Each structure stands twice: as C-alpha cells, then as structure tokens.
PDB file of C-alpha atoms in Angstrom:
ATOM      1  CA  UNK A   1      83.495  -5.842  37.828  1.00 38.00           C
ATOM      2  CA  UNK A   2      81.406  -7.897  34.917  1.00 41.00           C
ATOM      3  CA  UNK A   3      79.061 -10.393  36.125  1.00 43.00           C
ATOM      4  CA  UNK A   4      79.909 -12.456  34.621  1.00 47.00           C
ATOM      5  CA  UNK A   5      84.023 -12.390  36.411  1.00 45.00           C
ATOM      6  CA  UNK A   6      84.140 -14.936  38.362  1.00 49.00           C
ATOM      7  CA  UNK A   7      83.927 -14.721  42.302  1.00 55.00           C
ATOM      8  CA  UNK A   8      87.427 -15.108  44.059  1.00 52.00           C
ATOM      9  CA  UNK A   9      88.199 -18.837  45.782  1.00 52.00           C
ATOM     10  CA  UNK A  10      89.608 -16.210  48.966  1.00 53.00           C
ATOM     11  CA  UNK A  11      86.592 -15.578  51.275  1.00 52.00           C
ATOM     12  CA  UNK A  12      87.972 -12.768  53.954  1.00 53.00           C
ATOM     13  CA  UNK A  13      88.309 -14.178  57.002  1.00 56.00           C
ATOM     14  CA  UNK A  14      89.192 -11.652  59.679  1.00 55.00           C
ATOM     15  CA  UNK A  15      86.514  -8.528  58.478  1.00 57.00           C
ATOM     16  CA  UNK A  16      83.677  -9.200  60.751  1.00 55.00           C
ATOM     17  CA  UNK A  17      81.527  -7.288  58.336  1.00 59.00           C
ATOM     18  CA  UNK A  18      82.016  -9.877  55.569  1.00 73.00           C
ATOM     19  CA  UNK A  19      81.518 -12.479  58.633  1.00 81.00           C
ATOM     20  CA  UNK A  20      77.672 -11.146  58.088  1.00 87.00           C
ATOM     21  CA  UNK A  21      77.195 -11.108  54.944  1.00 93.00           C
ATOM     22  CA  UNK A  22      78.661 -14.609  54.107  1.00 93.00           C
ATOM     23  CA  UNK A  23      76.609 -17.545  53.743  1.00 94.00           C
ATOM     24  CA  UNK A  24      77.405 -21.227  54.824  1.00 94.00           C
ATOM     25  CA  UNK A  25      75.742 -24.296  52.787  1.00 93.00           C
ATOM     26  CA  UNK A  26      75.930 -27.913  54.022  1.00 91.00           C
ATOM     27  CA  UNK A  27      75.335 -31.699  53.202  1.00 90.00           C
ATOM     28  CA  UNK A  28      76.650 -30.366  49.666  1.00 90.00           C
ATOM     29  CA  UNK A  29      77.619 -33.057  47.486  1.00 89.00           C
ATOM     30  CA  UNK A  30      81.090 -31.511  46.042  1.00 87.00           C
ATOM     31  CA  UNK A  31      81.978 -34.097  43.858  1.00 89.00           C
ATOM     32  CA  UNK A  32      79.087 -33.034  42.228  1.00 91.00           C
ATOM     33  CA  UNK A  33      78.684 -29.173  42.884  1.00 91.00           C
ATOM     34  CA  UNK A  34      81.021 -27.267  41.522  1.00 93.00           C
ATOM     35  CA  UNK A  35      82.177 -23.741  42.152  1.00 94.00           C
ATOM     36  CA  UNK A  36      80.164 -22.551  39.198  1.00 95.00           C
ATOM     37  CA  UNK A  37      76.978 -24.150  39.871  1.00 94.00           C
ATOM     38  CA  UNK A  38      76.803 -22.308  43.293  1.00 95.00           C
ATOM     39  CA  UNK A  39      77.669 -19.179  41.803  1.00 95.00           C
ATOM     40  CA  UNK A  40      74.850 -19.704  39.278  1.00 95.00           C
ATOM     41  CA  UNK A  41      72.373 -20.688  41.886  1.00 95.00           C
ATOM     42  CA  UNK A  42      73.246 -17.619  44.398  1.00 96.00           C
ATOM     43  CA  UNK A  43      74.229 -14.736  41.959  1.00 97.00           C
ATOM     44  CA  UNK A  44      70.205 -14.105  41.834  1.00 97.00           C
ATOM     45  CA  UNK A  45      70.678 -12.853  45.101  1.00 97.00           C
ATOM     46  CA  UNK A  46      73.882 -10.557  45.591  1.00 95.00           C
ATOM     47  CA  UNK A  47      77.223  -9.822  43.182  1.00 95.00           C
ATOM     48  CA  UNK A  48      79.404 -12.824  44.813  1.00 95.00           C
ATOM     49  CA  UNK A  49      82.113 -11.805  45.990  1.00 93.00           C
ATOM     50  CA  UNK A  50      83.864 -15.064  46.796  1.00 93.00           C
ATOM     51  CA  UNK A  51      82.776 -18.980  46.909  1.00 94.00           C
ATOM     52  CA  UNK A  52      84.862 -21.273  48.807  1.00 93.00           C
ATOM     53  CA  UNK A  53      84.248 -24.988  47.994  1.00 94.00           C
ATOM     54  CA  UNK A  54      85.173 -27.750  50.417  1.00 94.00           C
ATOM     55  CA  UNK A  55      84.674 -31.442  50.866  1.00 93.00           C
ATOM     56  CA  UNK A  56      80.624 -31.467  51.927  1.00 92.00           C
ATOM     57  CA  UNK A  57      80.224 -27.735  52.308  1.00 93.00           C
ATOM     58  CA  UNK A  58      80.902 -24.372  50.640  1.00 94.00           C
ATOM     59  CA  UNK A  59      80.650 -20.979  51.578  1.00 94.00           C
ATOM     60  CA  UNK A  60      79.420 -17.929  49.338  1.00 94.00           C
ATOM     61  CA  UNK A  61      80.253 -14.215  50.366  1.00 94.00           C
ATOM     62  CA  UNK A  62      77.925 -11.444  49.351  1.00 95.00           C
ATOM     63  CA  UNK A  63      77.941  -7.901  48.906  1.00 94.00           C
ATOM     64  CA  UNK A  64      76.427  -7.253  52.112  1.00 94.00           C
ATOM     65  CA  UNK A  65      74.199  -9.182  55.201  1.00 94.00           C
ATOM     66  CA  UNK A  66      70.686  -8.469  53.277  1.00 96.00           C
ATOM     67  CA  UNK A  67      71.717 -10.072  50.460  1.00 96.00           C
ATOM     68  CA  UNK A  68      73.397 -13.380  52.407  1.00 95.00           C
ATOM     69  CA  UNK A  69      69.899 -13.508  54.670  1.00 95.00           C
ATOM     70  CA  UNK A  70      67.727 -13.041  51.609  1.00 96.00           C
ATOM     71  CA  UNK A  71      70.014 -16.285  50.145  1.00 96.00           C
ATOM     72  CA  UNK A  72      69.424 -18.365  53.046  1.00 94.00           C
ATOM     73  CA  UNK A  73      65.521 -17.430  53.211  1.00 94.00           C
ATOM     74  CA  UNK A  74      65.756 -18.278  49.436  1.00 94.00           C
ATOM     75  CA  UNK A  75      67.816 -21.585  49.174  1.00 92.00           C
ATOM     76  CA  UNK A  76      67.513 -23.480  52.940  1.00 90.00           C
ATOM     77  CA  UNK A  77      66.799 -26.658  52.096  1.00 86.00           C
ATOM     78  CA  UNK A  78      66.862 -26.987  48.263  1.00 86.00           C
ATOM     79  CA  UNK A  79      67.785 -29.899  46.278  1.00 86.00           C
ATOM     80  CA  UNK A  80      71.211 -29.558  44.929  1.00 84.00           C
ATOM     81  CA  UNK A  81      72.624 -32.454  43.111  1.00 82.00           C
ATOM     82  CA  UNK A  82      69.940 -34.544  44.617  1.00 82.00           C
ATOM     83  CA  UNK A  83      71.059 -33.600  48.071  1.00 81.00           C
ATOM     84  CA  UNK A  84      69.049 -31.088  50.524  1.00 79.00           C
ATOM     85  CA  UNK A  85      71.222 -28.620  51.271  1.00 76.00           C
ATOM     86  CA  UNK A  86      71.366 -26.527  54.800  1.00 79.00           C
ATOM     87  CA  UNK A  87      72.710 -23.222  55.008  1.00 81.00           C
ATOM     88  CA  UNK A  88      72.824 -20.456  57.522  1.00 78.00           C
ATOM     89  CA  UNK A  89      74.184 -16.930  57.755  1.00 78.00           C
ATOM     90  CA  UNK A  90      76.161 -15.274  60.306  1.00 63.00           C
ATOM     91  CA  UNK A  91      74.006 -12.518  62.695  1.00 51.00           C
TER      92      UNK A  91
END
C-alpha cells in the first residue's frame, strides 16, 4: 500500500489487537481538523491504518501498539487548530 493511500474511515472494532494499537485524541476541534491533517500529523509515527473523525474527537489506528504508544508519547497535549489536544492509547 503507497503512503501516500489514504487510511480507511473503518477503524476495526472487535480485534482486540487493533484495540492496542489504536490511538484516541480529544478536545479536537473537527470543524477545523480534518481527516487529512491527522493523518499528516501521525503518519510520522506508524503506516495508518484507519482515522475515524467525530464531532470533538478522532481516533487513528496504527500498525501495531509501539507505534500508537510512541504517538501518544509524541503528540499528548499538542496544539492542534489552536486547541490542546489529549490522547491516550489502549494497554
């Protein structure tokens, strides 16, 4: 898969090992964040293999838990679209 393909809007919700490696960002301002921008801002991180964008919060899916920790540890509490965003990974 190219790079530059973009991640799926389908985030798998029953595999407990994607549970892991999936990260969850909040206070996200989503009328101003789009799909793209997270993808941008993450991809430096894993391959994404899905972003799910909803109303004040989004979640990204990695290739694996490393990568989604290594996000978090990364990207807790930057300033996206002039909002600090919170975001947390499932252990």
């Amino acid at each position: 898969v190219s790079s530059k393909t973009m991640a799926s809007n389908v985030i798998n919700k029953m595999d407990p090992c994607s549970m892991k490696s999936r990260v969850f960002i909040v206070n996200l301002s989503t009328l101003v964040v789009k799909k793209s921008d997270l993808e941008a801002i993450f991809s430096k991180y894993s391959r994404i293999m899905g972003c799910s964008v909803h109303r004040g919060f989004a979640f990204i899916q990695c290739v694996n838990e490393r990568n989604a920790r290594a996000a978090v540890a990364g990207e807790d509490g930057r300033m996206i679209a002039g909002q600090i965003g919170g975001m947390t990974s499932w252990s």
